[in-house]
JSON list of C-alpha atoms in Angstrom, two decimals:
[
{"chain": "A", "resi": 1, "resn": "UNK", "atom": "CA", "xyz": [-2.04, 6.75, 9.02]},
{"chain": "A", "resi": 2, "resn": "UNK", "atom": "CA", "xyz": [-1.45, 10.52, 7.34]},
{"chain": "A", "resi": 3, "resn": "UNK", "atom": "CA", "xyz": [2.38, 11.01, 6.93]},
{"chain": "A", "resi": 4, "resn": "UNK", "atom": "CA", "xyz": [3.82, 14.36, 6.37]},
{"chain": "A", "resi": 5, "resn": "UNK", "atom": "CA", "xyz": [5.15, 14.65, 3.13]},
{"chain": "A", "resi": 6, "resn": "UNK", "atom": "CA", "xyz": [7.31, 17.12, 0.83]},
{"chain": "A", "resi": 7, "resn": "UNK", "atom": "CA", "xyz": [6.45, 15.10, -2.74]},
{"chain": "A", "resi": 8, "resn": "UNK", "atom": "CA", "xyz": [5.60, 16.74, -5.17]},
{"chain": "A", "resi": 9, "resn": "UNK", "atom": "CA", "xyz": [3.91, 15.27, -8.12]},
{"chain": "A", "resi": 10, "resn": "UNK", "atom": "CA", "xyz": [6.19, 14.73, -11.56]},
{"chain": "A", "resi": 11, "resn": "UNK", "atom": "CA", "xyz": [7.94, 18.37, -10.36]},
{"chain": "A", "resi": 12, "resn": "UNK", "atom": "CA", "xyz": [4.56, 19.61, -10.79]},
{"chain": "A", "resi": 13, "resn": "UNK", "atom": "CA", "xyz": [3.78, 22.50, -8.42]},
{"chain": "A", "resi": 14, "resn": "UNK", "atom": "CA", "xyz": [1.05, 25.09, -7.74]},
{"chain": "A", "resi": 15, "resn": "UNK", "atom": "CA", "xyz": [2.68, 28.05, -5.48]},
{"chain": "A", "resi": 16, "resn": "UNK", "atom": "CA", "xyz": [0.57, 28.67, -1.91]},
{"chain": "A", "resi": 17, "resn": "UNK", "atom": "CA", "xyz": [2.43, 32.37, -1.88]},
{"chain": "A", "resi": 18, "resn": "UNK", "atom": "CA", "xyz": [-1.11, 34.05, -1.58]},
{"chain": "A", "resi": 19, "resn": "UNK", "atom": "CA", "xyz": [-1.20, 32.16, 1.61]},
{"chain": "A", "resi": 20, "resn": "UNK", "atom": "CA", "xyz": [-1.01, 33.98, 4.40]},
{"chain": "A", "resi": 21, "resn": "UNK", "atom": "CA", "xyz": [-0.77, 31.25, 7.05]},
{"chain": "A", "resi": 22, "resn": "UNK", "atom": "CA", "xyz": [2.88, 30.17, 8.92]},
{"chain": "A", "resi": 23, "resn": "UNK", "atom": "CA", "xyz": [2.03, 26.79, 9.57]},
{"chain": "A", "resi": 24, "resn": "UNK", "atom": "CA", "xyz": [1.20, 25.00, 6.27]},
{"chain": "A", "resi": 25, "resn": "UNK", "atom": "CA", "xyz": [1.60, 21.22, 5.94]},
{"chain": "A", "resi": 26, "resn": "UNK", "atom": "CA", "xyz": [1.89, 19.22, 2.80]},
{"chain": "A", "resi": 27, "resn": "UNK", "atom": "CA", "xyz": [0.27, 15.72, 3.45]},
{"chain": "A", "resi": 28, "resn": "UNK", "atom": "CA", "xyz": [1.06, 13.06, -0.33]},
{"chain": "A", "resi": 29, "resn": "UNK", "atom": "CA", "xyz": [-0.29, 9.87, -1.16]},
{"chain": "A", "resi": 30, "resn": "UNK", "atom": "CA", "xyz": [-0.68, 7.79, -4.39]},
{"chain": "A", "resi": 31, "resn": "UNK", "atom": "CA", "xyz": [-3.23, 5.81, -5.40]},
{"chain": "A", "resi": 32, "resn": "UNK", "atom": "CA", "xyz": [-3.87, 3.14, -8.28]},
{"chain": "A", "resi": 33, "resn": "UNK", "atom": "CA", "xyz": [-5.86, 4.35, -11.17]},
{"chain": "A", "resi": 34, "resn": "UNK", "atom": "CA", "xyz": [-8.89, 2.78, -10.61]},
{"chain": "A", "resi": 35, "resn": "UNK", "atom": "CA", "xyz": [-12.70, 3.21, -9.58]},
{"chain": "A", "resi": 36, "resn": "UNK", "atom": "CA", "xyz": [-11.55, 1.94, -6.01]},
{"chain": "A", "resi": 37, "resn": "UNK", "atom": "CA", "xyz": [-9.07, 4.78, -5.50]},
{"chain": "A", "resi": 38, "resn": "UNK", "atom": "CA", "xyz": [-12.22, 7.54, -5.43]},
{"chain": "A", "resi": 39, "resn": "UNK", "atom": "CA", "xyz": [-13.32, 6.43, -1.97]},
{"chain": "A", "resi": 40, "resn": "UNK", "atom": "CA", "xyz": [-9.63, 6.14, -0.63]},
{"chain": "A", "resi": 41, "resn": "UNK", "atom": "CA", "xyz": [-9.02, 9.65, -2.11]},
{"chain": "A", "resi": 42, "resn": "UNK", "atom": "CA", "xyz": [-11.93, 11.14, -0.28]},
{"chain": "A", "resi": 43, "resn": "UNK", "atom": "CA", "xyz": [-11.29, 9.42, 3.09]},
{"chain": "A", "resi": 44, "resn": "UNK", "atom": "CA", "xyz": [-7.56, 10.56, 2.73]},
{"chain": "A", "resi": 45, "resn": "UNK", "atom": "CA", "xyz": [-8.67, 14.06, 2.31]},
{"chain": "A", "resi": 46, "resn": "UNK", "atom": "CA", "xyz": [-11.01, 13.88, 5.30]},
{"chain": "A", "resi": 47, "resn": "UNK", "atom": "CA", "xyz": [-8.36, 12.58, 7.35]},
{"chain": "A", "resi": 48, "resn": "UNK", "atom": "CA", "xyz": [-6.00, 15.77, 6.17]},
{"chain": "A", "resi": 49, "resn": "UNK", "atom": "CA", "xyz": [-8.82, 17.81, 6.77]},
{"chain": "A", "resi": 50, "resn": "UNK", "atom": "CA", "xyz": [-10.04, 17.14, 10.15]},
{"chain": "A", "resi": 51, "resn": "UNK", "atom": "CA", "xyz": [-13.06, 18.38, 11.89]},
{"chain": "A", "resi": 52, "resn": "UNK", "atom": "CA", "xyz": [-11.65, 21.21, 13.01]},
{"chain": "A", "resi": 53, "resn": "UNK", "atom": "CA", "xyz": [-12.19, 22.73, 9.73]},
{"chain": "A", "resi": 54, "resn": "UNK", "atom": "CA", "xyz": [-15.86, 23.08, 9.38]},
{"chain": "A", "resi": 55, "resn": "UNK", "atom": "CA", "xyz": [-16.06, 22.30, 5.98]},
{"chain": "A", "resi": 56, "resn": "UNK", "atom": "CA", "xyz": [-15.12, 18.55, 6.18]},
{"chain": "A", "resi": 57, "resn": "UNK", "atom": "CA", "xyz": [-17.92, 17.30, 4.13]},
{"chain": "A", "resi": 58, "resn": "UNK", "atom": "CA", "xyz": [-17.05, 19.31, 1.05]},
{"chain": "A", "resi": 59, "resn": "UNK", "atom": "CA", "xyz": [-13.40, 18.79, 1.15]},
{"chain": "A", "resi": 60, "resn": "UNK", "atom": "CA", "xyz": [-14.59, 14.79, 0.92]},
{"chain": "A", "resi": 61, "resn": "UNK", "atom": "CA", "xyz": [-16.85, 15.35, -2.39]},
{"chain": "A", "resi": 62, "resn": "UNK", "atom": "CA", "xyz": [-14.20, 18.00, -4.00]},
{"chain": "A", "resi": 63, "resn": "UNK", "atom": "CA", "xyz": [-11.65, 15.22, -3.58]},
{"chain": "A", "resi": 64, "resn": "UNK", "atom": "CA", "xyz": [-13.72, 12.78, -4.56]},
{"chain": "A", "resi": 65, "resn": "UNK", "atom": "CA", "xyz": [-15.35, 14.89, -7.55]},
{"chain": "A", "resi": 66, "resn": "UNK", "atom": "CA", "xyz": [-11.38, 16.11, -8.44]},
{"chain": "A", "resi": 67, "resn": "UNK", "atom": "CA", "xyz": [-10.17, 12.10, -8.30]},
{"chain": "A", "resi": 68, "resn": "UNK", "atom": "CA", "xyz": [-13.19, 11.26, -10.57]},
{"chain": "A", "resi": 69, "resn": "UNK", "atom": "CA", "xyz": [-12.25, 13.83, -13.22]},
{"chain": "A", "resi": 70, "resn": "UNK", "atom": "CA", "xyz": [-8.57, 12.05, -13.08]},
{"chain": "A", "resi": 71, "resn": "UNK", "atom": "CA", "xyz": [-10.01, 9.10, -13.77]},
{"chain": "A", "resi": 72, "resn": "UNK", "atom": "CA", "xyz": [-11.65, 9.83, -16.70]},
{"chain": "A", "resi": 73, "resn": "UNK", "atom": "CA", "xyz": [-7.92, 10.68, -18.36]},
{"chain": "A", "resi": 74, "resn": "UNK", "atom": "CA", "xyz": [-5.16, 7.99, -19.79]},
{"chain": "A", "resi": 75, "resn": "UNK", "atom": "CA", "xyz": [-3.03, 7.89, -16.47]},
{"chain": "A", "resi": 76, "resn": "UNK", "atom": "CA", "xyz": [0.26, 6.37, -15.63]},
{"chain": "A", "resi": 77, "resn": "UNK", "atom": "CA", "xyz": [-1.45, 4.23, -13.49]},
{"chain": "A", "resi": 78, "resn": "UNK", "atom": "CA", "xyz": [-1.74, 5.87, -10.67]},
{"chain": "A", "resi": 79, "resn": "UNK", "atom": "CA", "xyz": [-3.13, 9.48, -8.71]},
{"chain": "A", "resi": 80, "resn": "UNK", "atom": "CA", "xyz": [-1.39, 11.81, -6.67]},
{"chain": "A", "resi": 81, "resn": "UNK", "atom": "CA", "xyz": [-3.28, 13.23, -3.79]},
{"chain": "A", "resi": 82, "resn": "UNK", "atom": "CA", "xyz": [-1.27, 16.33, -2.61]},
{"chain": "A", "resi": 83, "resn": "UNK", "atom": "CA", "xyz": [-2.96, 18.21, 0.20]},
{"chain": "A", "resi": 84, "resn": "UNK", "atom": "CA", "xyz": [-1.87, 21.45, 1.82]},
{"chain": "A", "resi": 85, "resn": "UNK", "atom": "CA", "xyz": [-3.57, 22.22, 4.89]},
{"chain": "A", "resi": 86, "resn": "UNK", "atom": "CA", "xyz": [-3.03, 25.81, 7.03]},
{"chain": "A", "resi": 87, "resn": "UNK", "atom": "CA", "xyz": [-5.09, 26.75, 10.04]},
{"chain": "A", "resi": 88, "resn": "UNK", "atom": "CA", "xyz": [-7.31, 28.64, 7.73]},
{"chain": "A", "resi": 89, "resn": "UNK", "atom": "CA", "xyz": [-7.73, 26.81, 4.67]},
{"chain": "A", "resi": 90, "resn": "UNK", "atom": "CA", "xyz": [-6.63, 23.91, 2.26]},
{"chain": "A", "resi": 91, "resn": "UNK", "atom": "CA", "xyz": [-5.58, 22.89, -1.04]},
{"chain": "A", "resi": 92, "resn": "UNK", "atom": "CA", "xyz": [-6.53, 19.44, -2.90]},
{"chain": "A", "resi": 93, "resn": "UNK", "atom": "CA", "xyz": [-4.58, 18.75, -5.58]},
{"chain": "A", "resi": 94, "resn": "UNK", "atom": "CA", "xyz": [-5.23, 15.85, -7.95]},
{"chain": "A", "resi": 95, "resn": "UNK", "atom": "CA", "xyz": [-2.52, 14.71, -10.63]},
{"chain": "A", "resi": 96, "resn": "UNK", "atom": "CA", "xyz": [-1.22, 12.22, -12.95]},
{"chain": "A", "resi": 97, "resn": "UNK", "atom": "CA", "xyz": [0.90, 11.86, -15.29]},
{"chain": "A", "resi": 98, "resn": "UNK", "atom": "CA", "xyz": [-0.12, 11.12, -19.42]},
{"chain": "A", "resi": 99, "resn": "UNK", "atom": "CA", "xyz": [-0.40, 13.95, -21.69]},
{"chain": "A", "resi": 100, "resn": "UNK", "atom": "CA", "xyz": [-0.12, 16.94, -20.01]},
{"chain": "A", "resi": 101, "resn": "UNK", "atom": "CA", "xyz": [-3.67, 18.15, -20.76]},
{"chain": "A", "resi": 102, "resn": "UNK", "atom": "CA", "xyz": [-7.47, 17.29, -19.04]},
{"chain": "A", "resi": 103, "resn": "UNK", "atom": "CA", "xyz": [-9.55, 16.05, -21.84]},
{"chain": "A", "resi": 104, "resn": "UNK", "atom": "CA", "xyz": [-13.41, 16.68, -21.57]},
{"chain": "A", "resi": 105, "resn": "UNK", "atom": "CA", "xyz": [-14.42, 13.82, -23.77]},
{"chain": "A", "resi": 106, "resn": "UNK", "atom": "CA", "xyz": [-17.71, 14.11, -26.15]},
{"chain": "A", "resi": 107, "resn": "UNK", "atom": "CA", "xyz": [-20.82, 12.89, -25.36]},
{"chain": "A", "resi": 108, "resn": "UNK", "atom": "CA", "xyz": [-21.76, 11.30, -21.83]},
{"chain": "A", "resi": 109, "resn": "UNK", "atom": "CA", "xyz": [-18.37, 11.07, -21.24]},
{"chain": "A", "resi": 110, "resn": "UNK", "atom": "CA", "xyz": [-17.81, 14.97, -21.53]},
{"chain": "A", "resi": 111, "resn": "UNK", "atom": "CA", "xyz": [-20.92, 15.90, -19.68]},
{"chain": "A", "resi": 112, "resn": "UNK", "atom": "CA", "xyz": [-20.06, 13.81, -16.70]},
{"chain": "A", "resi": 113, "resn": "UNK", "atom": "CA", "xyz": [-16.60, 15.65, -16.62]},
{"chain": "A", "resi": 114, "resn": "UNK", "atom": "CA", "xyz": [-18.59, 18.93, -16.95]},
{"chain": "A", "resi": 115, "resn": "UNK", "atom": "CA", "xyz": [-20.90, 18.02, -13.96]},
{"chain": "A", "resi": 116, "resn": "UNK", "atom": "CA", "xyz": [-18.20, 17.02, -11.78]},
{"chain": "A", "resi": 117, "resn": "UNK", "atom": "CA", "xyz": [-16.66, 20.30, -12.04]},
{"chain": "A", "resi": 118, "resn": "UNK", "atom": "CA", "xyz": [-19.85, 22.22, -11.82]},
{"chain": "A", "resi": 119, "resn": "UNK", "atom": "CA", "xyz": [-19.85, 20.66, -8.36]},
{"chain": "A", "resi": 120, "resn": "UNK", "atom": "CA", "xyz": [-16.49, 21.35, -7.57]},
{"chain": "A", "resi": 121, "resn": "UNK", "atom": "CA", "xyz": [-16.88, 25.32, -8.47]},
{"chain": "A", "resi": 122, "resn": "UNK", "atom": "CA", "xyz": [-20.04, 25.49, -6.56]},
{"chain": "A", "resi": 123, "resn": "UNK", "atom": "CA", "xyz": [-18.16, 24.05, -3.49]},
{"chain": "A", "resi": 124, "resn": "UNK", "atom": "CA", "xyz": [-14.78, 25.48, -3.65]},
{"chain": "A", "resi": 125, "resn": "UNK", "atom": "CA", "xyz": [-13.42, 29.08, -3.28]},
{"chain": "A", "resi": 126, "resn": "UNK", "atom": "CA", "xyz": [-10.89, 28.50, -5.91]},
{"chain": "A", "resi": 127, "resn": "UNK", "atom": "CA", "xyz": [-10.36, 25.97, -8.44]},
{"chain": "A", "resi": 128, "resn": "UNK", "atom": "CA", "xyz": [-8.20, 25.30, -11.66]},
{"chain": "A", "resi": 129, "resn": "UNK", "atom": "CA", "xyz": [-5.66, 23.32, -13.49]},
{"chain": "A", "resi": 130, "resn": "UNK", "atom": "CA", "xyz": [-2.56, 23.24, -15.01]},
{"chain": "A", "resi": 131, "resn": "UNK", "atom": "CA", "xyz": [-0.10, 20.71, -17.06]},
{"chain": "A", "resi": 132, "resn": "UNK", "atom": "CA", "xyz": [3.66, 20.28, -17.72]},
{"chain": "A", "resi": 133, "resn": "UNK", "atom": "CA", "xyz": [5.64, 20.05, -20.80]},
{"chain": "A", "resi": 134, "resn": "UNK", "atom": "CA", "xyz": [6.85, 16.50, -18.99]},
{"chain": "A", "resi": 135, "resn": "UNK", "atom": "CA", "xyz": [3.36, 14.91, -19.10]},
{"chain": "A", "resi": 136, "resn": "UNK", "atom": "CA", "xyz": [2.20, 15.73, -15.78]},
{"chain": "A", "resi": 137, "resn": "UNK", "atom": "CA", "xyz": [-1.53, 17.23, -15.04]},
{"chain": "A", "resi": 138, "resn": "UNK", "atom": "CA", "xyz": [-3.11, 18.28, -12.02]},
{"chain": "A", "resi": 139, "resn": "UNK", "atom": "CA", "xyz": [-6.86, 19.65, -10.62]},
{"chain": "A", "resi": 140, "resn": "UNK", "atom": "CA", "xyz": [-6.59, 21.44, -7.66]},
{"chain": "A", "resi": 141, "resn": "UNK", "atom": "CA", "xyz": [-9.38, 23.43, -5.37]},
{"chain": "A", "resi": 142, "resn": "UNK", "atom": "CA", "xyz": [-9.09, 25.59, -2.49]},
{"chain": "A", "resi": 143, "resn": "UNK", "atom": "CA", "xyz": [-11.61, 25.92, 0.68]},
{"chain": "A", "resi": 144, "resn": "UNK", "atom": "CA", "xyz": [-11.01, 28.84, 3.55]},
{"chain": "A", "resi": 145, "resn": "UNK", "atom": "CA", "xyz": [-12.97, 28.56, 6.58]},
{"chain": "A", "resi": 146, "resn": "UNK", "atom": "CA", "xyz": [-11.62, 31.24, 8.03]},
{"chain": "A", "resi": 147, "resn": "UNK", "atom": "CA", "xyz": [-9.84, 34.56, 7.50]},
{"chain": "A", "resi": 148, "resn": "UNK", "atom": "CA", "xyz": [-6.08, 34.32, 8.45]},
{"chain": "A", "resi": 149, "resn": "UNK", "atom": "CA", "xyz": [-4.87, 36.07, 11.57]},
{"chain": "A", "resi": 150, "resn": "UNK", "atom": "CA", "xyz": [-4.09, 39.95, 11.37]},
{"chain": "A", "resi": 151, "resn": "UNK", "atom": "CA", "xyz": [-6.59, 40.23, 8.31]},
{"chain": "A", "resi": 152, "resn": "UNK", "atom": "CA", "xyz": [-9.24, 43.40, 8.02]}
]
């Protein structure tokens, strides 16, 4: 079951004031820091998503692409899954808290990382991340399906 949450992770926060929808609701769940926690991440994110969306099937491999990047960090332990979802678009946000920062690694390692967000830039319409002094990090990604009412 989805619950309807206002968490927010480690005070971490990305603002949604270029969003021009009313009705926007924050959906949060945590997840253990494992290999395991990609497939819950992406069927979470489904869920949140819906199929009244249209673009269900890339907000699964974003979120699944995003939680694989997290994974490849030194975590607390555990993911946050934040998802903001308006009748026009939505926002994935991956974090965790560590260092504050998203290494890329060397090697395999850093071309894996690379390739994951190759995928995630291809699929999204907007896509970044940030860190806090305090440790926490976060990848987010943005899909609109449709242009919000009263636009030109």
């Amino acid at each position: 079951m989805i619950s309807r949450s206002s968490a927010v992770i480690s005070g971490a926060a990305m603002p949604l004031a270029s969003w021009d929808d009313v009705d926007v609701l924050e959906y949060h769940a945590v997840f253990p820091a494992t290999p395991e926690a990609v497939g819950a991440v992406r069927a979470y994110a489904r869920a949140v998503a819906g199929g009244s969306c249209g673009r269900a099937d890339e907000i699964e491999l974003i979120a699944s692409e995003l939680a694989s990047c997290a994974l490849g960090r030194p975590a607390d332990g555990a993911l946050g899954l934040t998802v903001w979802r308006g009748p026009t678009r939505l926002r994935l946000e991956i974090g965790t808290c560590g260092t504050g920062w998203w290494p890329v690694g060397d090697g395999t390692d850093g071309s894996e990382h690379a390739c994951r967000l190759t995928i995630v830039s291809e699929l999204a319409d907007r896509f970044g991340h940030y860190g806090t002094d305090g440790g926490a990090a976060a990848l987010w990604a943005e899909m609109i399906w449709a242009e919000p009412s009263g636009s030109e």
